[in-house]
PDB file of C-alpha atoms and ligand atoms in Angstrom:
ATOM      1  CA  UNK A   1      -7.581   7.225  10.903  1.00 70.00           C
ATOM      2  CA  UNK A   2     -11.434   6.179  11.661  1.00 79.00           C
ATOM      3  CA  UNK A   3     -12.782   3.248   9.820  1.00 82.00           C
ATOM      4  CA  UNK A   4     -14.945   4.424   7.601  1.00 82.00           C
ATOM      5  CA  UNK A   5     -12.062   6.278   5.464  1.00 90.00           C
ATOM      6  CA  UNK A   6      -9.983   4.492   2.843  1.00 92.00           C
ATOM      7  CA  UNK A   7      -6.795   5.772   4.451  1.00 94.00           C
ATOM      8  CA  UNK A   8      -7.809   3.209   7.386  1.00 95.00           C
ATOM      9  CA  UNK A   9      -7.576   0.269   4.894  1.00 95.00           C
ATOM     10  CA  UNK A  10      -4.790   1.117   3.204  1.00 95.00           C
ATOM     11  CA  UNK A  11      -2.602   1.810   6.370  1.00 95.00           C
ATOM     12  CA  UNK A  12      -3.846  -1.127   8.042  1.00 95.00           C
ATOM     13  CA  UNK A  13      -3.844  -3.410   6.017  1.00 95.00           C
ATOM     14  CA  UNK A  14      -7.661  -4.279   5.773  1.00 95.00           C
ATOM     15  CA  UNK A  15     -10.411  -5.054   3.365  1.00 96.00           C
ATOM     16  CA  UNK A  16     -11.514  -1.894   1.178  1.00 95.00           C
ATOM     17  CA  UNK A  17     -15.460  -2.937   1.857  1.00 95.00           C
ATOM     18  CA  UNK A  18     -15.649  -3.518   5.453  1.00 94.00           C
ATOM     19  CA  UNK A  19     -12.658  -2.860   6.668  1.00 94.00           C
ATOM     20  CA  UNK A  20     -12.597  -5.774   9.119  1.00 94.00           C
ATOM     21  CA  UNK A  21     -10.740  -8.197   6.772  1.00 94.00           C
ATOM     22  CA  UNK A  22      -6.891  -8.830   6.490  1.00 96.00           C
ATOM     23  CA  UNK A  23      -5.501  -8.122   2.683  1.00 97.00           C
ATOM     24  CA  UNK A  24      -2.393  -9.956   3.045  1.00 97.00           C
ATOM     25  CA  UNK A  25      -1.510 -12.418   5.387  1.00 97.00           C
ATOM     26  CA  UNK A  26       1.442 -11.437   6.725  1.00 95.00           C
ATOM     27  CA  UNK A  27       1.145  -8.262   8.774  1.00 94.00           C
ATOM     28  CA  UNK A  28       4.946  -7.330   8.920  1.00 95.00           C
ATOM     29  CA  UNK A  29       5.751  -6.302   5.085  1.00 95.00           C
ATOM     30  CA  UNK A  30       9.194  -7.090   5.901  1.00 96.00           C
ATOM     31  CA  UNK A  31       8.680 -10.503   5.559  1.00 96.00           C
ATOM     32  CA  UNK A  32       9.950 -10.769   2.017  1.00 94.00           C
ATOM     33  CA  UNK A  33       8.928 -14.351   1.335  1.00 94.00           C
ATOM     34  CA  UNK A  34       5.881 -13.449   2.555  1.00 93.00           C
ATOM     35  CA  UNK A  35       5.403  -9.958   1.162  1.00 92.00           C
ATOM     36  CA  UNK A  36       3.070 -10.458  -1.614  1.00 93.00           C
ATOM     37  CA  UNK A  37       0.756 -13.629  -0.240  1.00 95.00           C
ATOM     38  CA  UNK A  38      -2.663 -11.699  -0.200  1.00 96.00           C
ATOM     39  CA  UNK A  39      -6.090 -13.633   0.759  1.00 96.00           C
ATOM     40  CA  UNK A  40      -8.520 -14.313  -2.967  1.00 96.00           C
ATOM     41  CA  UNK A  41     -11.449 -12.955  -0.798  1.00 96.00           C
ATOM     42  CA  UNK A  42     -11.750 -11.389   1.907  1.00 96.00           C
ATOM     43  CA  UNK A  43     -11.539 -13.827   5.097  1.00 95.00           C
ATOM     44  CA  UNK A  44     -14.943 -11.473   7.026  1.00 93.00           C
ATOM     45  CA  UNK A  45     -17.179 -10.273   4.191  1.00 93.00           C
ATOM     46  CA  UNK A  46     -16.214 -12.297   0.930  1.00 94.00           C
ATOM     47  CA  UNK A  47     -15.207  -9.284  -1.315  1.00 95.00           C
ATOM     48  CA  UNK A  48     -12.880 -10.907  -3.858  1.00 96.00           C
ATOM     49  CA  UNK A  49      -9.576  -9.513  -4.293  1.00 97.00           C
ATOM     50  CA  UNK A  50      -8.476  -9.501  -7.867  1.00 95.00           C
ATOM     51  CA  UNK A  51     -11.370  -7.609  -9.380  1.00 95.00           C
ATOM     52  CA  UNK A  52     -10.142  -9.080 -12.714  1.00 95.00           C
ATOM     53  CA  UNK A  53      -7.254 -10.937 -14.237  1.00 94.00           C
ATOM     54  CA  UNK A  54      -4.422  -8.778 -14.482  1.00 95.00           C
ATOM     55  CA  UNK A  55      -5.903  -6.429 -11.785  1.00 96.00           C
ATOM     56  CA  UNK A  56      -2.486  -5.323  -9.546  1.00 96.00           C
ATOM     57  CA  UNK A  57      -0.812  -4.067 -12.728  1.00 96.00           C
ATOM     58  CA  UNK A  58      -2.549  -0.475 -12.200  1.00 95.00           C
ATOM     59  CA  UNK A  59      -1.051  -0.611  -9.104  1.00 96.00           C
ATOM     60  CA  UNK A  60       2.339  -0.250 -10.833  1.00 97.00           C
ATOM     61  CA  UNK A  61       1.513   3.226 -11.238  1.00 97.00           C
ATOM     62  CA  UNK A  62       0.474   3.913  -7.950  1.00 97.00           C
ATOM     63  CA  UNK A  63       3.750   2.601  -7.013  1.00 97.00           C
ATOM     64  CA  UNK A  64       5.722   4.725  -9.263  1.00 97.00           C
ATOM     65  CA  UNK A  65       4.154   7.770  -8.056  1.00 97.00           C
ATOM     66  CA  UNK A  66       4.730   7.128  -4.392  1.00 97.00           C
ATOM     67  CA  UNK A  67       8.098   6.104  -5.057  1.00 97.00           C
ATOM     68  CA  UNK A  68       8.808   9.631  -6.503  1.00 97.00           C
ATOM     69  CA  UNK A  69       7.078  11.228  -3.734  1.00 97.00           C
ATOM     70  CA  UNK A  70       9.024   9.605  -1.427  1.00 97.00           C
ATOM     71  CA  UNK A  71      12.228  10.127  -3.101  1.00 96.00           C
ATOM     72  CA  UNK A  72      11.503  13.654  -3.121  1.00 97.00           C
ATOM     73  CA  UNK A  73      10.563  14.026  -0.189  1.00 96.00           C
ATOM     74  CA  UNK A  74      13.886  12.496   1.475  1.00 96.00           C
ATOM     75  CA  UNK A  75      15.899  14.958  -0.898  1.00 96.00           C
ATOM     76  CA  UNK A  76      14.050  18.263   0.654  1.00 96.00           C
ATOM     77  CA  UNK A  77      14.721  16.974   3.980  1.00 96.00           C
ATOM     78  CA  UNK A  78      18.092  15.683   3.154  1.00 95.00           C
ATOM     79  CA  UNK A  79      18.978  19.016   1.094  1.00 94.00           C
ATOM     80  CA  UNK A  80      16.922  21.677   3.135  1.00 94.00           C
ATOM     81  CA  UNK A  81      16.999  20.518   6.545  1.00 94.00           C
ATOM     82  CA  UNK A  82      19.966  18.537   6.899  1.00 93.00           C
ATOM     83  CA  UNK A  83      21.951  20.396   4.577  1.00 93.00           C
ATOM     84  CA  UNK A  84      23.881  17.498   3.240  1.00 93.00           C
ATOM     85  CA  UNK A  85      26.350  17.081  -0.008  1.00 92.00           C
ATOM     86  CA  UNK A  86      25.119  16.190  -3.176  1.00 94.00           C
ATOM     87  CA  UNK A  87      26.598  12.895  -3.320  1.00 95.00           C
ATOM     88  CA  UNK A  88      24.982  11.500  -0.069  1.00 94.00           C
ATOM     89  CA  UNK A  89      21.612  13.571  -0.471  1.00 94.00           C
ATOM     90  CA  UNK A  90      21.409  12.053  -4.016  1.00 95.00           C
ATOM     91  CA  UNK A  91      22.322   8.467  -2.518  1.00 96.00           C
ATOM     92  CA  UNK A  92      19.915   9.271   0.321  1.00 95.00           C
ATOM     93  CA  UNK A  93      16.819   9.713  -1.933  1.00 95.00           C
ATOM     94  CA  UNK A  94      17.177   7.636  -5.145  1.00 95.00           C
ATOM     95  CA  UNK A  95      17.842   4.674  -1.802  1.00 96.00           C
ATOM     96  CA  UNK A  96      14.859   5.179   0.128  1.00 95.00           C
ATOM     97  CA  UNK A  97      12.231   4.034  -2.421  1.00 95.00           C
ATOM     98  CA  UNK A  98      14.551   0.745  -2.045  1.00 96.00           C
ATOM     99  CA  UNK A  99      14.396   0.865   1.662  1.00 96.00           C
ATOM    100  CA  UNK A 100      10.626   1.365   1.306  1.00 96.00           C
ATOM    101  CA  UNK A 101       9.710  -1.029  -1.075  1.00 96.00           C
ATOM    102  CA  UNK A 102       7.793  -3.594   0.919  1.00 96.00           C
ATOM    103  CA  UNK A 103       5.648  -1.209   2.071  1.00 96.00           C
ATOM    104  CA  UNK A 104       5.215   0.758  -1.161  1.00 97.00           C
ATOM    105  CA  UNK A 105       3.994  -2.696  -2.729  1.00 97.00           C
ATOM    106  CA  UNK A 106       1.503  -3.052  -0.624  1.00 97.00           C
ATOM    107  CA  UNK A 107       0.019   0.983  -0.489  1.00 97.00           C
ATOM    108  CA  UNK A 108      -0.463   0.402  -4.034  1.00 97.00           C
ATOM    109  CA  UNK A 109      -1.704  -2.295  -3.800  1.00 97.00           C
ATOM    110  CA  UNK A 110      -3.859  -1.206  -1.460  1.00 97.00           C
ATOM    111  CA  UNK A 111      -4.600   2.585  -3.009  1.00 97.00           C
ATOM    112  CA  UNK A 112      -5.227   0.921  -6.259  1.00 97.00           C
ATOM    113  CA  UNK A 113      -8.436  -1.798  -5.201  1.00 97.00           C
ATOM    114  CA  UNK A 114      -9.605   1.563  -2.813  1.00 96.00           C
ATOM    115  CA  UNK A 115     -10.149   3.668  -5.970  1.00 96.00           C
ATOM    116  CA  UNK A 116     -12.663   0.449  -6.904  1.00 96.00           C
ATOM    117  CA  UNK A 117     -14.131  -0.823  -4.277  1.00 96.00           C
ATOM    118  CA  UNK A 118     -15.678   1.235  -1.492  1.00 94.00           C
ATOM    119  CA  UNK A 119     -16.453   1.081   2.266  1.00 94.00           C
ATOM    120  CA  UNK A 120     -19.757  -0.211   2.946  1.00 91.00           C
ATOM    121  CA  UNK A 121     -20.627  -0.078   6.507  1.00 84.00           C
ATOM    122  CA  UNK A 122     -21.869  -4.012   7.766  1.00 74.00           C
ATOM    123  CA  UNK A 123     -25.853  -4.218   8.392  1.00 72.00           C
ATOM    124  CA  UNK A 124     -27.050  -5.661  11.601  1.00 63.00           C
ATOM    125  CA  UNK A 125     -28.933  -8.886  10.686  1.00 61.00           C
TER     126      UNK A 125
HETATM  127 ZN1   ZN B   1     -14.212  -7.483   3.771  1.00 82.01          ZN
END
């Protein structure tokens, strides 16, 4: 992933407009008590964060909708390639959204300010 392409912000965790910015603090989403702490503007180029009050709850969307990707994604491999039971593949796929949640919170995040704010590549002074 290039900077230059949204995909580059969201997967590394950097500023939708110049992409040279941290989003949250903590890199590692693992981190739980430090999972959500995000910076009000960005710490290179000033782009504020929360666009407007309320702003993350879109992001609940985004969230549901790679949560069900994911979950189905686990049960094809589970089911088609692994050839497991019901029981476990079921277990296996409706638990990996769980497993994945830290990082799912923070793609949507993520996805959600790239669909508003775009890259805009830093002019030389
Ligand atoms: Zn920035």
């Amino acid at each position: 992933m290039f900077k230059g392409s949204f995909l580059y912000s969201i997967f590394n965790n950097k500023c939708p407009r110049c992409h040279n910015g941290d989003f949250f603090i903590d890199h590692n989403p693992y981190h739980l008590r430090h999972m959500s702490g995000m910076y009000k503007v960005c710490p290179k180029c000033g782009q504020p964060y929360e666009l407007e009050p309320w702003f993350y709850y879109g992001a609940m969307y985004v969230s549901y909708a790679v949560s069900v990707f994911i979950s189905l994604a686990t049960a094809a491999i589970v089911f088609f390639i692994f050839k497991v039971g019901l029981l476990p593949g079921v277990i296996l796929s409706c638990g990996m959204p769980f497993l994945f949640y830290p990082l799912i919170f923070r793609w949507s995040r993520l996805i959600w300010i790239n669909v508003f704010v775009k890259y805009r590549k830093p002019t030389t002074p």
